Amino acid sequence: MANKPRRAEPPAAPAPEVSPEHHFEGDYRPREPETAQPPNIRVEPLQVDFLHSLADALNSTLDLNTLMHRVADLVRAVIDYRIFAILLINDRTQELWMRFQIGHTPEIERTRLKVGRGIVGQAALQRRSLLVEDVSKDEHYISANPNVRSELAVPLIVKNKVIGVLDIESETSGFFTPEHQRLLEVVASRMAVAVENARLYTRVSRQAQTLTVLNEISRELTSILDLDDLLERIGHLLKRVIDFQMFTILLWNERTQQFEHRFSTRYGERVTRERNVTLGRGIIGTAAEQREPILAPDIRKDSRYVLENPETRSELAVPLIYKGQVIGVVDLEHTRVNYYNEDHLRTLSTLGAQIAISIANARLYQRIHEEEQRMERDLEMARKVQLRLMPSRPPRLERAEIATQFLAARSIGGDLYDFLDYGPGRTAVAVGDVSGKAAPAALYAALVSGILRSLAPQHLSPAALLTALNDQLQERKLDAQYVTMLLAVWDDSNQTLQVANAGSVQPLFVSMRAKGPEVKTIQAEGFPLGLFPNAEYEEFTLSTRPGDLIVFFSDGIVDAVNAAGDMFGDARLNAVLQAQSHATAASTVEAVLKAVSDFQSGVDHFDDETVVVLRVL
């Protein structure tokens, strides 16, 4: 089309009459044809070329920005405008705002118009196009640009609903004509449908993107178990789906009966808020009390708002509910009125359920972690107490030496050993293993050790001492608890050993011969202590010679398992002892434990390991 205005021929015939019941697209009705065309319109036959171009422009894209640019270019091709704008209506505020503009200043672009205000607002209110030849004579005109002289505003109507206004302005009075008006009505009627389709497409795309982000956020939140890290991460992730300026998470404190600020940011920087919130007070407390989200478009008009941030204008508060209980509130604030909308509310409500679960999990993990730390402290103290119950060092003898070592499978164990003074030259050696492990076994071991020491002053024989100990445990019987024990009395004067066994591992006797050490098992047997009443025990007396070794050990030694599942066993233990031809008691203990450790090769010990060696001098 040419750039200078050209005159168009009038229509060949008047438009046919329209029956009142007939509905036209966009609610526009054809006007009576004009008898003449003014000189400032540039059309060449409109009915074909322009409508084809308009249809192509509207149907070839679902991007709203592209759509508006194309419409602006098409309208400029036939109307030489200087100022152009497409305004859309905000459904919540019923305000018109510029979605696209050419020729307006940034101040005018940011202006919001209520429906009915200005020529644009009147066009939306009256649901018809308005052609103003001289804006200075129109009472509704808002003087935003002093150079404007004439204006043409056409509402965008789709499905009988006004969604916006197409507006053009000129610096020449009487510039726009009825033909321009009809042209823009045609554009607006088709553009309204295209705008609505583009907005629907944008909304669906945004919802799909939001759901994808929410899914990613949910997966990430479930992997964070530290509460402070979780709350901080929630703020960062939430920014991906809802923009905010102030963000706060409050958690319910059952003791104080208040919601306490646990994490807050202001313009991206973390801040500390000291003010807590009681149930039912303010927008936050009311959301928690009603167990429903609250969207406050303008907090200055909301009587529930409690002033804390003077710059806040809109607020969105969503309660966090877990297993029917409100455990906290997420609160968003913005300095712009009507900033948050129903989409924000739905998104935050959806995410709020996952946030509540993640916070509950993090709190549970925190409690478990604190309980584990407390138990570790208790177990460490129990271990120290247990070690104090055992002798700090073996007794010193003239004609024998004793060495021992105890390794607990856990921080505390169920093995025990003790040395009891039986008078001049006589010492009782006790090696026991309590059923079970950890704290229960250690406590029962402490009980056994206490009874054993209380009986020691009677200087009973090994068999009699085991019988007396069994009777005492029967009086304090605990279901499924027992102890196996080996008891031996060494007589330093004649170098003999009396041995009795109550279900423990049979000790080994290593005699020194000219051809080398010879290992034999001391065949002593008996019932474990604490299981059966009136139990009696056998007793053996062994004569020894210098260099002989008597080795007492718990089942943790021979039952040790390596990575392949093989047990250390008696054969390997015998081989270690047969290699101790000139060893001391201490070096024999070390050799046994080292062999077991090398065999396990880093595999965790599943049972306590105790070794006591008596060597005859």
PDB file of N, CA, C and O in Angstrom, residues 24 43 89 311 356 358 421 457 518 522 551:
ATOM      1  N   PHE A  24     -23.743 -10.815  16.060  1.00  0.00           N
ATOM      2  CA  PHE A  24     -22.508 -10.722  15.297  1.00  0.00           C
ATOM      3  C   PHE A  24     -21.328 -10.947  16.211  1.00  0.00           C
ATOM      4  O   PHE A  24     -21.395 -10.659  17.404  1.00  0.00           O
ATOM      5  N   VAL A  43      -6.704   2.367   2.045  1.00  0.00           N
ATOM      6  CA  VAL A  43      -7.177   1.001   1.860  1.00  0.00           C
ATOM      7  C   VAL A  43      -7.255   0.697   0.371  1.00  0.00           C
ATOM      8  O   VAL A  43      -7.459   1.582  -0.442  1.00  0.00           O
ATOM      9  N   ILE A  89      -7.758  -6.071  30.542  1.00  0.00           N
ATOM     10  CA  ILE A  89      -8.421  -5.877  31.837  1.00  0.00           C
ATOM     11  C   ILE A  89      -7.919  -6.923  32.839  1.00  0.00           C
ATOM     12  O   ILE A  89      -7.895  -8.119  32.533  1.00  0.00           O
ATOM     13  N   GLU A 311       6.253  -1.098  54.308  1.00  0.00           N
ATOM     14  CA  GLU A 311       6.202  -1.052  52.853  1.00  0.00           C
ATOM     15  C   GLU A 311       5.339  -2.152  52.247  1.00  0.00           C
ATOM     16  O   GLU A 311       5.087  -2.150  51.037  1.00  0.00           O
ATOM     17  N   ALA A 356       5.208 -29.066  54.328  1.00  0.00           N
ATOM     18  CA  ALA A 356       4.835 -29.552  55.658  1.00  0.00           C
ATOM     19  C   ALA A 356       5.425 -30.937  55.925  1.00  0.00           C
ATOM     20  O   ALA A 356       5.956 -31.200  57.010  1.00  0.00           O
ATOM     21  N   SER A 358       8.083 -32.267  54.472  1.00  0.00           N
ATOM     22  CA  SER A 358       9.541 -32.147  54.551  1.00  0.00           C
ATOM     23  C   SER A 358       9.969 -31.587  55.909  1.00  0.00           C
ATOM     24  O   SER A 358      10.949 -32.046  56.497  1.00  0.00           O
ATOM     25  N   ASP A 421      41.039 -61.690  95.057  1.00  0.00           N
ATOM     26  CA  ASP A 421      42.060 -62.047  96.058  1.00  0.00           C
ATOM     27  C   ASP A 421      41.537 -63.175  96.934  1.00  0.00           C
ATOM     28  O   ASP A 421      40.531 -63.034  97.624  1.00  0.00           O
ATOM     29  N   PRO A 457      35.022 -62.890  99.256  1.00  0.00           N
ATOM     30  CA  PRO A 457      35.628 -63.059 100.594  1.00  0.00           C
ATOM     31  C   PRO A 457      35.403 -64.433 101.221  1.00  0.00           C
ATOM     32  O   PRO A 457      36.111 -64.809 102.165  1.00  0.00           O
ATOM     33  N   GLU A 518      52.703 -77.736  73.145  1.00  0.00           N
ATOM     34  CA  GLU A 518      51.612 -78.685  72.864  1.00  0.00           C
ATOM     35  C   GLU A 518      50.320 -78.105  73.428  1.00  0.00           C
ATOM     36  O   GLU A 518      50.260 -77.750  74.599  1.00  0.00           O
ATOM     37  N   ILE A 522      41.088 -78.009  77.952  1.00  0.00           N
ATOM     38  CA  ILE A 522      40.678 -78.427  79.300  1.00  0.00           C
ATOM     39  C   ILE A 522      39.194 -78.761  79.232  1.00  0.00           C
ATOM     40  O   ILE A 522      38.353 -77.883  79.038  1.00  0.00           O
ATOM     41  N   VAL A 551      45.252 -70.451  78.686  1.00  0.00           N
ATOM     42  CA  VAL A 551      44.635 -69.379  77.888  1.00  0.00           C
ATOM     43  C   VAL A 551      43.117 -69.451  78.068  1.00  0.00           C
ATOM     44  O   VAL A 551      42.480 -70.455  77.720  1.00  0.00           O
TER      45      VAL A 551
END
